[in-house]
Each structure stands twice: as structure tokens, then as C-alpha cells.
Amino acid sequence: MSAGDMTADKDLCCCGSDPILCEFCTTNDCCQPTQSMANRIKRRLSLRQVFFICLVFSLPMLYMMVADLPGGHWTAFLLTTPIMLIGGPRFFSSGWAAFKNHKANMDTLITIGTLTAYFYSIYALLAHEHVYFEIAALLIVFILLGQVFEELTKGRASQAVEKLLHLQAKDALVVRGKQEVRIPLADLKVGDVIIVKPGEKIPTDGEIVSGESYVDESLVTGESKPAHKQAGDAVIGASLNTTGAFRFKATKVGGETLLSQIVELVKQAQTSRAPIQKLADSISHYFVPIVLILSIVTFNIWFELVGVPLNIALLYAVAVVVIACPCALGLATPTALMVGVGLGARRGILIKSGEVLEKAKSIKTIVMDKTGTITLGQPVVTDVIGDHDKVLAIAASLEQQSEHPLAKAVLEAAQKLKLDTVKSFKAYEGQGIGGVIGSKKAFVGTADLLHENNITITDETETDWQRLQSEAKTVVGVASGGTLLGLIAIQDAPKASSREAIALLGKQGYETIMLTGDNKATAEAIAKDVGIDRVIAEVMPADKANTITKLQTKSHHVAFVGDGINDAPALATAHLGIAMGSGTDVAIESGDIVLVKNDLLDVARALKLSKKTFGRIKLNLFWAFVYNLAGIPIAAGVFASAGLTLNPALAGLAMAFSSVSVVTSSVLLAKVKI
Amino acid sequence: MEQIIIALISSALIGAIVWWFFGKHQTEAVSAEVVGNLQKVEIVVEGGYKPEVVRLKAGVPAELTFLRKSASSCFDEVLLPDFGKQATLLVNEPYTFTIQPDKIGTFTYSCSMRMFFGKIEVRP
């Protein structure tokens, strides 16, 4: 009878078709078992169910350790046997299968330990000697308990990142012809125009075509402050629209989106190798057979040299077998890596592999690109001398027709001002621009341009001009009707967080260097402003990688921070390349660490996280080694003369929890503040 | 007398352990079956990875199917770090990875505790 039939006959069945109870069911034909008990159990019972069943049988055994139960040894035999049959097979079959492959694992150790205790006890039962059924029973229960815990904690360690993908929108409201249709995410195509209503998830990556809103991108970039988005701005799939509404055109769909790429990258990083693991790997190959040999040696020493009775010598041998825990060594690295990398990903810090952690640890010098990394990468108006609105309005009116990069900065600053129309506009190459506003001739430009047009610069204005220039700003004069109205200073200003970030890096003991193509004076001024240690100026973009190489020959362990697109060669050359992105433009393939958010503070956070994760791996490995190095001698009875011995069941408990403690230590890494 | 017998048995056991686990034993190597522009190979997970060594042809997309038969928690996961893949294996439920073996060489994969290893040999 198949499982399906049994379910169908459930109401008629004596035991509700419970697969376990069914096995013992004799009164009804409905559950005539057709498969061996072991097979059914293997197929049907989860780890937790097996654990609870075994636990129930073992509770009276725990009681037996302190008091007698009716039936004595025979009761112990009857309680232990089901545990061996229900809880044992998962270890025995695996241990045997491994053995046939010339391999040995934790299951080999558990199998040998429990079967030795069990069969010796059956012999002792018949020979009327002391029995050790409780050791076999409790060993299995304790190890199952350890595995239940491990399953729980490991689940917590690994699920964090994949969860991100589940947070995507399930469908999208798109414009098809004149209609609005809701379609599943999978049917979305590049070029689709998607409508996003207040409070909705943005279904995919794209560019806003109309409307505006504040968008919470924290899920993807880790930036907690909602960003203002309007037509032309990029939006990231899976970020959350707040109160506004807008339409955007899909630029990337499916596996191409930033979120999908991040998840893929993180999964790869989590499974990557960390060189530090090599030692543990090579040990694990020899570990179990050596423990078996040690256990035989232990038995011989106690039995032959010390001369204790056979059963006592056997207990020491069993304790040695079951206390050894190769798993803790194996789990130490991957679990910490998984948690550390996952933690970074949620903050917009993508660590590419386990190897990166080791590189990050030895970094002494951090070289940063200037434009776009330390600074905003966009010139802005920083100072206006004279009547603020009037000076800006005249300058902006003229600049409306200019294509100069600085024009954008002036227009942005004058956004709220009313601009006039300009007649007979003229651009003076390398000097500025001019035109007629109303009936007055107006100019924006250099001192030379003003002199040529007979406009006098007062001594006071001259001083301001000099001062602003010494602050690494580009200064232009604004004149109208033959008089100088004021000055405008423009600068590619440092990002708000740059100063704090560089101070933080300095405090963490790194030397900071700014690398830029700018002239020395401008570079020095910016460096002074943000507090950077050293400046290497006037470096052509193509020479950035060479500069890094030169620094590295002086045995500096150098990290380079730059944008992933223009600085790819320098990122690849440095010991550690940290690529900074902004939104969807993240060049995810460049660099060892990718920062999704365009914020220099994340450099300090990324380095700190790398160090913490690597530290945790070391701690885990250390603990796993020490546990085994200390545990095996104790179990072998080396300290027996000092009264320190270990019951084999407790040895099994210690072994089960040494792996749990390693996994827990990794999970706790998630609590680290970065 | 009893002591001598036990000592002899113990020595024999130690010798057997060393020979069985550390001795040279032939490992099975199986080449993937190439069908058109795809190569397939199945790896049974039971007390280890069988076959322990699989050979793939470089440049041809490969489907590696893992069939876990052992309930041991040792085999809950399989990690292929060189190909950036990882999966949770369920007992008796085949799981297929699709990988692109472009680099020639020998790559190892393992269980999550890194106790069991298998090899992927990519040949021209």
C-alpha cells in the first residue's frame, strides 16, 4: 500500500496513518507496512522529529543516571534500542558509505562510539556486568540536539541575502498602447513605461520620464535617507517609492538589474575560498583516522599499562572518539564569511571574496581619486560676492546660452531667480561671455575680459578675488553697465561626509593620499579642507595605475578608491581596489570591494567589516583547534590523576556544541556595528 | 597472554586504518556525456561524491546533477567556489548546476563543512 492510499483511508485507520505509529499498528489492515522501517523513517521524518522521538525515549535514561528504574538494565536496553533504530541510521549509513569510499567523517566517529557502547552493553547485560546503554542513547540524542541547533543557526546565517530577492515587487503596472496593464515581473521588457504609485515598490531599474517623488533605496544601497527623484533620474528596482507618483522607462530587467547582480555577487562571495582555511582543510583529511588511532592507543594504555578493567578502558576510548569535532574546523570559515559578506551587502558594501578580507587586513595606505570620490564630481557655486540675487541672475541669464561646464553650476544656483533674455550673446574663448540685457552691456568672465572692456576692479574686490582663488575656487567677475557688480566662485566641492570619513580613516591608522589630475594649488586646497595626509597632483588619468605601482614598490600595502568606470586600471593594480558607484551606474565587476552608495564613509565601514569578519574567522578557527587540542586529552583521561575525566555522553554533548558555538559566533558577527 | 592478543589486535587495527584511509586507492573518474553543445554528468552523494572526479570538456556548458542519497547532515550543502555556486541538497531530490567550464584545470568542490571533496577536471 502506498503512502497515498494510506492517507485516503485515514479515517478508517487505527493510528491516523501516522507513519511511526503505523509501524506498530496491528489491528487494522490500513497500515500494513510495505517498506522497511529504516527507509520510511529516512524518507518521512525530519531531523527535528527524529530528535524529539529519541528525546522521549532518553528521558527515563537521564533519570536512571541518578536513580533506579524498575527492570534495571533490561529497561535501559528496551529504551536504547528504539533510539538506535530511529536516531542511529542517519549516522550509521553515512559513516558506512564514507568508509566504503576510504573516507571518514563525523558520522564515522559517532557510529563507532555509539555501536561500541551499545554492543558492549548487550554483552555486559548477558554477562551480568555493568552496562552503558545510557551512553549510546544520550550520545545520539545530544548530537541530534546539536544538529537541530546548527540547522537553526545556519539557516539564519545564510538566508539574509536571498531574502533580498523576495522583497522585489511581484508585478508592474505598465503602459501598453493607451491602456494600463498589470503584468508579472517576468514579462517586463526593456523600454516598457511603468507607472509607480505612492507607497509602491519600484519593479525594475529604469529612468524617470515624468513625475517626481522621494524614493527609499535603503534595501539596495543601504542609504537610509530617501532620495529625491525627478525626470531623468535613475531609479533602482526593489526600492520603495514614498509619497509621489511617477512613470519610468525600464532600462534593465530580470537578471540584469542591480539587485539581481548584487545577490549573484554576494552568493559567489559567500561560497568563495579564504586562504586562511587551507590549514583546516588539510587537517580535516587526516583528522578522523588519527582520532581513531588515538582512541585505540588510549584503550591500550589504560588497559595494558595502567591495568584498569576492560570496561573502563573502553569508556576512555569511546570518549576520545566522540569528543573530536572536525566539523567545527570546517564550519569556522564559511559561516563567518557568509554572515560578514551578507551584513555588508545589506549596507551597500559588496565584498567580492574571502581573499579580499585577507588583503584588506594588511592595508596601510589608502589612495583616493579626487573627482567624484572625495568631491561631488560636479562644480557648484560656493560664494557670491556682491548683491547675491542680482549677481547670480545676470550671470545665469548670460550662461543660459553657454555650454561651458561652469555654466551648469551657475544655472543650478540661480534656479529660483527670474532670468532675463539676452541679446547679441558672445562667447570670448577662454575668458568668458557677454551680451546685452535690457539696454546694458553685461559680462561674466576673467579679470582680463573685464580689463579689456574697461571695467575697473576695486582693491577690495581684488582681495576677495585672490582669497577665493587661494581656496581652490574658480572665480569669475560679473559686470553690467560698465561696473563690476560682484564675483562668483565655483568649486567641485567635497562631499558632505568626506571630511569625517578621512578623519575616521586617519584615526583607524591609515595614511590617506589624494590622487588627481588637478593643478597642485587646487589639489592642496581641497586636501587641506578635507584633512588628507598627502597629495599627488597633476597625474594624467592614464598614469594613475603607474602611480599606484610606484607606491606599492615602496612596500606600501595600498588600497585605491575610485569610480569603477574611469579608474578600472588603478583599481586592478592596487592591492585592494574599492570601487565607488552611484545608484545603477555601479561598475560591479571592477574592484575587490564595491560600494553601492557614493559615500566615502563606506570605505571606513568596508575596511572595518573586512577586519571584523577576518577576525571572526580567526577566532572561530582558534576555538575549533583549541577545543580539539584540549578536548581529546581530557577525554583520553590524561588528567584523570587530577580527577578530570569525562563521561562519553558528555563528551558527545561537548562535541555537538562545539560546532554550534562556532556557528553562533559567526551569527553574532551580524551584531557588530559598522 | 590476553594482553598480547589485545596489543596485536590493536596494532593490526591501526595498520588497517592507515592503509584504508591513507593508502593509495584508485578513484573513479568519469567524463561527462556531451550531447550537442551541452555536457551532462550525475554525481551521487552518499558517503562522498561518486564519481569523485568528473571530467569536463572546456568551453562546453555543463550540467552537473547532484543526487543526494545520504541523510547525513554532512551533505546538506554543496559548494563549488570556483564556479561561484552553492546549493542545499535534499535527500533523493536531484539538483542541477549549470556551469561554464572555460578555464582548464582541476577544481575542487566540497560539502559545507569541507570534509568531503570532489574534483572537476576541465580538459581541452
JSON list of N, CA and C in Angstrom, two decimals, chain A residues 391-423 425-427 432-438 442-444 488:
[
{"chain": "A", "resi": 391, "resn": "VAL", "atom": "N", "xyz": [23.64, 89.50, -8.80]},
{"chain": "A", "resi": 391, "resn": "VAL", "atom": "CA", "xyz": [24.84, 88.98, -9.46]},
{"chain": "A", "resi": 391, "resn": "VAL", "atom": "C", "xyz": [24.54, 87.64, -10.13]},
{"chain": "A", "resi": 392, "resn": "LEU", "atom": "N", "xyz": [23.86, 86.77, -9.39]},
{"chain": "A", "resi": 392, "resn": "LEU", "atom": "CA", "xyz": [23.56, 85.43, -9.92]},
{"chain": "A", "resi": 392, "resn": "LEU", "atom": "C", "xyz": [22.61, 85.51, -11.11]},
{"chain": "A", "resi": 393, "resn": "ALA", "atom": "N", "xyz": [21.58, 86.40, -11.01]},
{"chain": "A", "resi": 393, "resn": "ALA", "atom": "CA", "xyz": [20.57, 86.50, -12.07]},
{"chain": "A", "resi": 393, "resn": "ALA", "atom": "C", "xyz": [21.23, 86.95, -13.37]},
{"chain": "A", "resi": 394, "resn": "ILE", "atom": "N", "xyz": [22.11, 87.95, -13.29]},
{"chain": "A", "resi": 394, "resn": "ILE", "atom": "CA", "xyz": [22.76, 88.42, -14.51]},
{"chain": "A", "resi": 394, "resn": "ILE", "atom": "C", "xyz": [23.67, 87.34, -15.09]},
{"chain": "A", "resi": 395, "resn": "ALA", "atom": "N", "xyz": [24.45, 86.71, -14.21]},
{"chain": "A", "resi": 395, "resn": "ALA", "atom": "CA", "xyz": [25.36, 85.66, -14.67]},
{"chain": "A", "resi": 395, "resn": "ALA", "atom": "C", "xyz": [24.58, 84.52, -15.30]},
{"chain": "A", "resi": 396, "resn": "ALA", "atom": "N", "xyz": [23.49, 84.10, -14.64]},
{"chain": "A", "resi": 396, "resn": "ALA", "atom": "CA", "xyz": [22.72, 82.96, -15.13]},
{"chain": "A", "resi": 396, "resn": "ALA", "atom": "C", "xyz": [22.04, 83.30, -16.45]},
{"chain": "A", "resi": 397, "resn": "SER", "atom": "N", "xyz": [21.55, 84.55, -16.58]},
{"chain": "A", "resi": 397, "resn": "SER", "atom": "CA", "xyz": [20.90, 84.93, -17.82]},
{"chain": "A", "resi": 397, "resn": "SER", "atom": "C", "xyz": [21.86, 84.76, -18.98]},
{"chain": "A", "resi": 398, "resn": "LEU", "atom": "N", "xyz": [23.13, 85.18, -18.77]},
{"chain": "A", "resi": 398, "resn": "LEU", "atom": "CA", "xyz": [24.13, 85.03, -19.82]},
{"chain": "A", "resi": 398, "resn": "LEU", "atom": "C", "xyz": [24.49, 83.56, -20.04]},
{"chain": "A", "resi": 399, "resn": "GLU", "atom": "N", "xyz": [24.65, 82.85, -18.93]},
{"chain": "A", "resi": 399, "resn": "GLU", "atom": "CA", "xyz": [25.13, 81.46, -19.00]},
{"chain": "A", "resi": 399, "resn": "GLU", "atom": "C", "xyz": [24.10, 80.53, -19.64]},
{"chain": "A", "resi": 400, "resn": "GLN", "atom": "N", "xyz": [22.82, 80.97, -19.69]},
{"chain": "A", "resi": 400, "resn": "GLN", "atom": "CA", "xyz": [21.79, 80.14, -20.31]},
{"chain": "A", "resi": 400, "resn": "GLN", "atom": "C", "xyz": [22.22, 79.66, -21.69]},
{"chain": "A", "resi": 401, "resn": "GLN", "atom": "N", "xyz": [22.98, 80.53, -22.37]},
{"chain": "A", "resi": 401, "resn": "GLN", "atom": "CA", "xyz": [23.33, 80.20, -23.75]},
{"chain": "A", "resi": 401, "resn": "GLN", "atom": "C", "xyz": [24.73, 79.59, -23.86]},
{"chain": "A", "resi": 402, "resn": "SER", "atom": "N", "xyz": [25.40, 79.42, -22.75]},
{"chain": "A", "resi": 402, "resn": "SER", "atom": "CA", "xyz": [26.76, 78.90, -22.79]},
{"chain": "A", "resi": 402, "resn": "SER", "atom": "C", "xyz": [26.77, 77.38, -22.61]},
{"chain": "A", "resi": 403, "resn": "GLU", "atom": "N", "xyz": [27.80, 76.77, -23.15]},
{"chain": "A", "resi": 403, "resn": "GLU", "atom": "CA", "xyz": [27.93, 75.31, -22.97]},
{"chain": "A", "resi": 403, "resn": "GLU", "atom": "C", "xyz": [29.08, 74.98, -22.03]},
{"chain": "A", "resi": 404, "resn": "HIS", "atom": "N", "xyz": [29.64, 75.98, -21.40]},
{"chain": "A", "resi": 404, "resn": "HIS", "atom": "CA", "xyz": [30.78, 75.77, -20.51]},
{"chain": "A", "resi": 404, "resn": "HIS", "atom": "C", "xyz": [30.35, 74.94, -19.29]},
{"chain": "A", "resi": 405, "resn": "PRO", "atom": "N", "xyz": [31.21, 74.03, -18.81]},
{"chain": "A", "resi": 405, "resn": "PRO", "atom": "CA", "xyz": [30.83, 73.21, -17.64]},
{"chain": "A", "resi": 405, "resn": "PRO", "atom": "C", "xyz": [30.43, 74.05, -16.43]},
{"chain": "A", "resi": 406, "resn": "LEU", "atom": "N", "xyz": [31.06, 75.21, -16.29]},
{"chain": "A", "resi": 406, "resn": "LEU", "atom": "CA", "xyz": [30.74, 76.05, -15.13]},
{"chain": "A", "resi": 406, "resn": "LEU", "atom": "C", "xyz": [29.35, 76.66, -15.23]},
{"chain": "A", "resi": 407, "resn": "ALA", "atom": "N", "xyz": [28.83, 76.76, -16.46]},
{"chain": "A", "resi": 407, "resn": "ALA", "atom": "CA", "xyz": [27.51, 77.35, -16.66]},
{"chain": "A", "resi": 407, "resn": "ALA", "atom": "C", "xyz": [26.45, 76.56, -15.90]},
{"chain": "A", "resi": 408, "resn": "LYS", "atom": "N", "xyz": [26.61, 75.26, -15.89]},
{"chain": "A", "resi": 408, "resn": "LYS", "atom": "CA", "xyz": [25.64, 74.41, -15.22]},
{"chain": "A", "resi": 408, "resn": "LYS", "atom": "C", "xyz": [25.56, 74.74, -13.73]},
{"chain": "A", "resi": 409, "resn": "ALA", "atom": "N", "xyz": [26.73, 74.98, -13.15]},
{"chain": "A", "resi": 409, "resn": "ALA", "atom": "CA", "xyz": [26.78, 75.29, -11.73]},
{"chain": "A", "resi": 409, "resn": "ALA", "atom": "C", "xyz": [26.06, 76.60, -11.44]},
{"chain": "A", "resi": 410, "resn": "VAL", "atom": "N", "xyz": [26.29, 77.62, -12.31]},
{"chain": "A", "resi": 410, "resn": "VAL", "atom": "CA", "xyz": [25.66, 78.93, -12.10]},
{"chain": "A", "resi": 410, "resn": "VAL", "atom": "C", "xyz": [24.15, 78.82, -12.27]},
{"chain": "A", "resi": 411, "resn": "LEU", "atom": "N", "xyz": [23.71, 78.11, -13.31]},
{"chain": "A", "resi": 411, "resn": "LEU", "atom": "CA", "xyz": [22.27, 77.97, -13.54]},
{"chain": "A", "resi": 411, "resn": "LEU", "atom": "C", "xyz": [21.59, 77.25, -12.38]},
{"chain": "A", "resi": 412, "resn": "GLU", "atom": "N", "xyz": [22.27, 76.23, -11.87]},
{"chain": "A", "resi": 412, "resn": "GLU", "atom": "CA", "xyz": [21.71, 75.48, -10.75]},
{"chain": "A", "resi": 412, "resn": "GLU", "atom": "C", "xyz": [21.51, 76.40, -9.55]},
{"chain": "A", "resi": 413, "resn": "ALA", "atom": "N", "xyz": [22.51, 77.25, -9.29]},
{"chain": "A", "resi": 413, "resn": "ALA", "atom": "CA", "xyz": [22.45, 78.15, -8.14]},
{"chain": "A", "resi": 413, "resn": "ALA", "atom": "C", "xyz": [21.35, 79.20, -8.32]},
{"chain": "A", "resi": 414, "resn": "ALA", "atom": "N", "xyz": [21.04, 79.52, -9.58]},
{"chain": "A", "resi": 414, "resn": "ALA", "atom": "CA", "xyz": [20.07, 80.58, -9.85]},
{"chain": "A", "resi": 414, "resn": "ALA", "atom": "C", "xyz": [18.69, 80.02, -10.17]},
{"chain": "A", "resi": 415, "resn": "GLN", "atom": "N", "xyz": [18.48, 78.76, -9.84]},
{"chain": "A", "resi": 415, "resn": "GLN", "atom": "CA", "xyz": [17.24, 78.07, -10.20]},
{"chain": "A", "resi": 415, "resn": "GLN", "atom": "C", "xyz": [15.98, 78.85, -9.85]},
{"chain": "A", "resi": 416, "resn": "LYS", "atom": "N", "xyz": [15.98, 79.50, -8.67]},
{"chain": "A", "resi": 416, "resn": "LYS", "atom": "CA", "xyz": [14.75, 80.14, -8.20]},
{"chain": "A", "resi": 416, "resn": "LYS", "atom": "C", "xyz": [14.64, 81.60, -8.67]},
{"chain": "A", "resi": 417, "resn": "LEU", "atom": "N", "xyz": [15.65, 82.09, -9.40]},
{"chain": "A", "resi": 417, "resn": "LEU", "atom": "CA", "xyz": [15.64, 83.50, -9.80]},
{"chain": "A", "resi": 417, "resn": "LEU", "atom": "C", "xyz": [15.02, 83.66, -11.18]},
{"chain": "A", "resi": 418, "resn": "LYS", "atom": "N", "xyz": [14.51, 84.89, -11.39]},
{"chain": "A", "resi": 418, "resn": "LYS", "atom": "CA", "xyz": [13.92, 85.18, -12.70]},
{"chain": "A", "resi": 418, "resn": "LYS", "atom": "C", "xyz": [15.04, 85.62, -13.63]},
{"chain": "A", "resi": 419, "resn": "LEU", "atom": "N", "xyz": [15.16, 84.99, -14.76]},
{"chain": "A", "resi": 419, "resn": "LEU", "atom": "CA", "xyz": [16.25, 85.31, -15.68]},
{"chain": "A", "resi": 419, "resn": "LEU", "atom": "C", "xyz": [15.74, 86.19, -16.83]},
{"chain": "A", "resi": 420, "resn": "ASP", "atom": "N", "xyz": [16.64, 87.02, -17.35]},
{"chain": "A", "resi": 420, "resn": "ASP", "atom": "CA", "xyz": [16.26, 87.91, -18.46]},
{"chain": "A", "resi": 420, "resn": "ASP", "atom": "C", "xyz": [16.73, 87.33, -19.78]},
{"chain": "A", "resi": 421, "resn": "THR", "atom": "N", "xyz": [16.13, 87.87, -20.85]},
{"chain": "A", "resi": 421, "resn": "THR", "atom": "CA", "xyz": [16.60, 87.43, -22.16]},
{"chain": "A", "resi": 421, "resn": "THR", "atom": "C", "xyz": [17.83, 88.25, -22.54]},
{"chain": "A", "resi": 422, "resn": "VAL", "atom": "N", "xyz": [18.72, 87.59, -23.27]},
{"chain": "A", "resi": 422, "resn": "VAL", "atom": "CA", "xyz": [20.00, 88.22, -23.62]},
{"chain": "A", "resi": 422, "resn": "VAL", "atom": "C", "xyz": [20.04, 88.43, -25.13]},
{"chain": "A", "resi": 423, "resn": "LYS", "atom": "N", "xyz": [20.42, 89.68, -25.51]},
{"chain": "A", "resi": 423, "resn": "LYS", "atom": "CA", "xyz": [20.59, 89.93, -26.94]},
{"chain": "A", "resi": 423, "resn": "LYS", "atom": "C", "xyz": [22.08, 89.99, -27.25]},
{"chain": "A", "resi": 425, "resn": "PHE", "atom": "N", "xyz": [24.47, 87.82, -27.80]},
{"chain": "A", "resi": 425, "resn": "PHE", "atom": "CA", "xyz": [25.33, 86.99, -26.94]},
{"chain": "A", "resi": 425, "resn": "PHE", "atom": "C", "xyz": [26.66, 86.74, -27.64]},
{"chain": "A", "resi": 426, "resn": "LYS", "atom": "N", "xyz": [27.74, 86.77, -26.85]},
{"chain": "A", "resi": 426, "resn": "LYS", "atom": "CA", "xyz": [29.05, 86.47, -27.43]},
{"chain": "A", "resi": 426, "resn": "LYS", "atom": "C", "xyz": [29.92, 85.70, -26.43]},
{"chain": "A", "resi": 427, "resn": "ALA", "atom": "N", "xyz": [30.55, 84.67, -26.94]},
{"chain": "A", "resi": 427, "resn": "ALA", "atom": "CA", "xyz": [31.47, 83.91, -26.08]},
{"chain": "A", "resi": 427, "resn": "ALA", "atom": "C", "xyz": [32.90, 84.34, -26.40]},
{"chain": "A", "resi": 432, "resn": "GLY", "atom": "N", "xyz": [35.39, 84.22, -21.10]},
{"chain": "A", "resi": 432, "resn": "GLY", "atom": "CA", "xyz": [34.05, 84.40, -20.54]},
{"chain": "A", "resi": 432, "resn": "GLY", "atom": "C", "xyz": [33.02, 84.64, -21.61]},
{"chain": "A", "resi": 433, "resn": "ILE", "atom": "N", "xyz": [31.91, 85.29, -21.19]},
{"chain": "A", "resi": 433, "resn": "ILE", "atom": "CA", "xyz": [30.83, 85.55, -22.13]},
{"chain": "A", "resi": 433, "resn": "ILE", "atom": "C", "xyz": [30.28, 86.95, -21.92]},
{"chain": "A", "resi": 434, "resn": "GLY", "atom": "N", "xyz": [29.56, 87.45, -22.92]},
{"chain": "A", "resi": 434, "resn": "GLY", "atom": "CA", "xyz": [28.96, 88.77, -22.79]},
{"chain": "A", "resi": 434, "resn": "GLY", "atom": "C", "xyz": [27.69, 88.87, -23.62]},
{"chain": "A", "resi": 435, "resn": "GLY", "atom": "N", "xyz": [26.91, 89.93, -23.37]},
{"chain": "A", "resi": 435, "resn": "GLY", "atom": "CA", "xyz": [25.67, 90.13, -24.12]},
{"chain": "A", "resi": 435, "resn": "GLY", "atom": "C", "xyz": [24.97, 91.37, -23.61]},
{"chain": "A", "resi": 436, "resn": "VAL", "atom": "N", "xyz": [23.81, 91.65, -24.17]},
{"chain": "A", "resi": 436, "resn": "VAL", "atom": "CA", "xyz": [23.07, 92.83, -23.75]},
{"chain": "A", "resi": 436, "resn": "VAL", "atom": "C", "xyz": [21.79, 92.39, -23.04]},
{"chain": "A", "resi": 437, "resn": "ILE", "atom": "N", "xyz": [21.63, 92.89, -21.78]},
{"chain": "A", "resi": 437, "resn": "ILE", "atom": "CA", "xyz": [20.42, 92.60, -21.01]},
{"chain": "A", "resi": 437, "resn": "ILE", "atom": "C", "xyz": [19.70, 93.93, -20.83]},
{"chain": "A", "resi": 438, "resn": "GLY", "atom": "N", "xyz": [18.46, 93.97, -21.28]},
{"chain": "A", "resi": 438, "resn": "GLY", "atom": "CA", "xyz": [17.74, 95.25, -21.29]},
{"chain": "A", "resi": 438, "resn": "GLY", "atom": "C", "xyz": [18.46, 96.17, -22.26]},
{"chain": "A", "resi": 442, "resn": "ALA", "atom": "N", "xyz": [26.50, 93.41, -20.53]},
{"chain": "A", "resi": 442, "resn": "ALA", "atom": "CA", "xyz": [26.88, 92.62, -19.35]},
{"chain": "A", "resi": 442, "resn": "ALA", "atom": "C", "xyz": [27.96, 91.61, -19.71]},
{"chain": "A", "resi": 443, "resn": "PHE", "atom": "N", "xyz": [28.82, 91.33, -18.68]},
{"chain": "A", "resi": 443, "resn": "PHE", "atom": "CA", "xyz": [29.89, 90.35, -18.90]},
{"chain": "A", "resi": 443, "resn": "PHE", "atom": "C", "xyz": [29.99, 89.39, -17.71]},
{"chain": "A", "resi": 444, "resn": "VAL", "atom": "N", "xyz": [30.38, 88.14, -18.00]},
{"chain": "A", "resi": 444, "resn": "VAL", "atom": "CA", "xyz": [30.80, 87.22, -16.95]},
{"chain": "A", "resi": 444, "resn": "VAL", "atom": "C", "xyz": [32.12, 86.65, -17.41]},
{"chain": "A", "resi": 488, "resn": "ILE", "atom": "N", "xyz": [31.61, 85.54, -8.56]},
{"chain": "A", "resi": 488, "resn": "ILE", "atom": "CA", "xyz": [31.04, 84.22, -8.29]},
{"chain": "A", "resi": 488, "resn": "ILE", "atom": "C", "xyz": [32.20, 83.23, -8.22]}
]
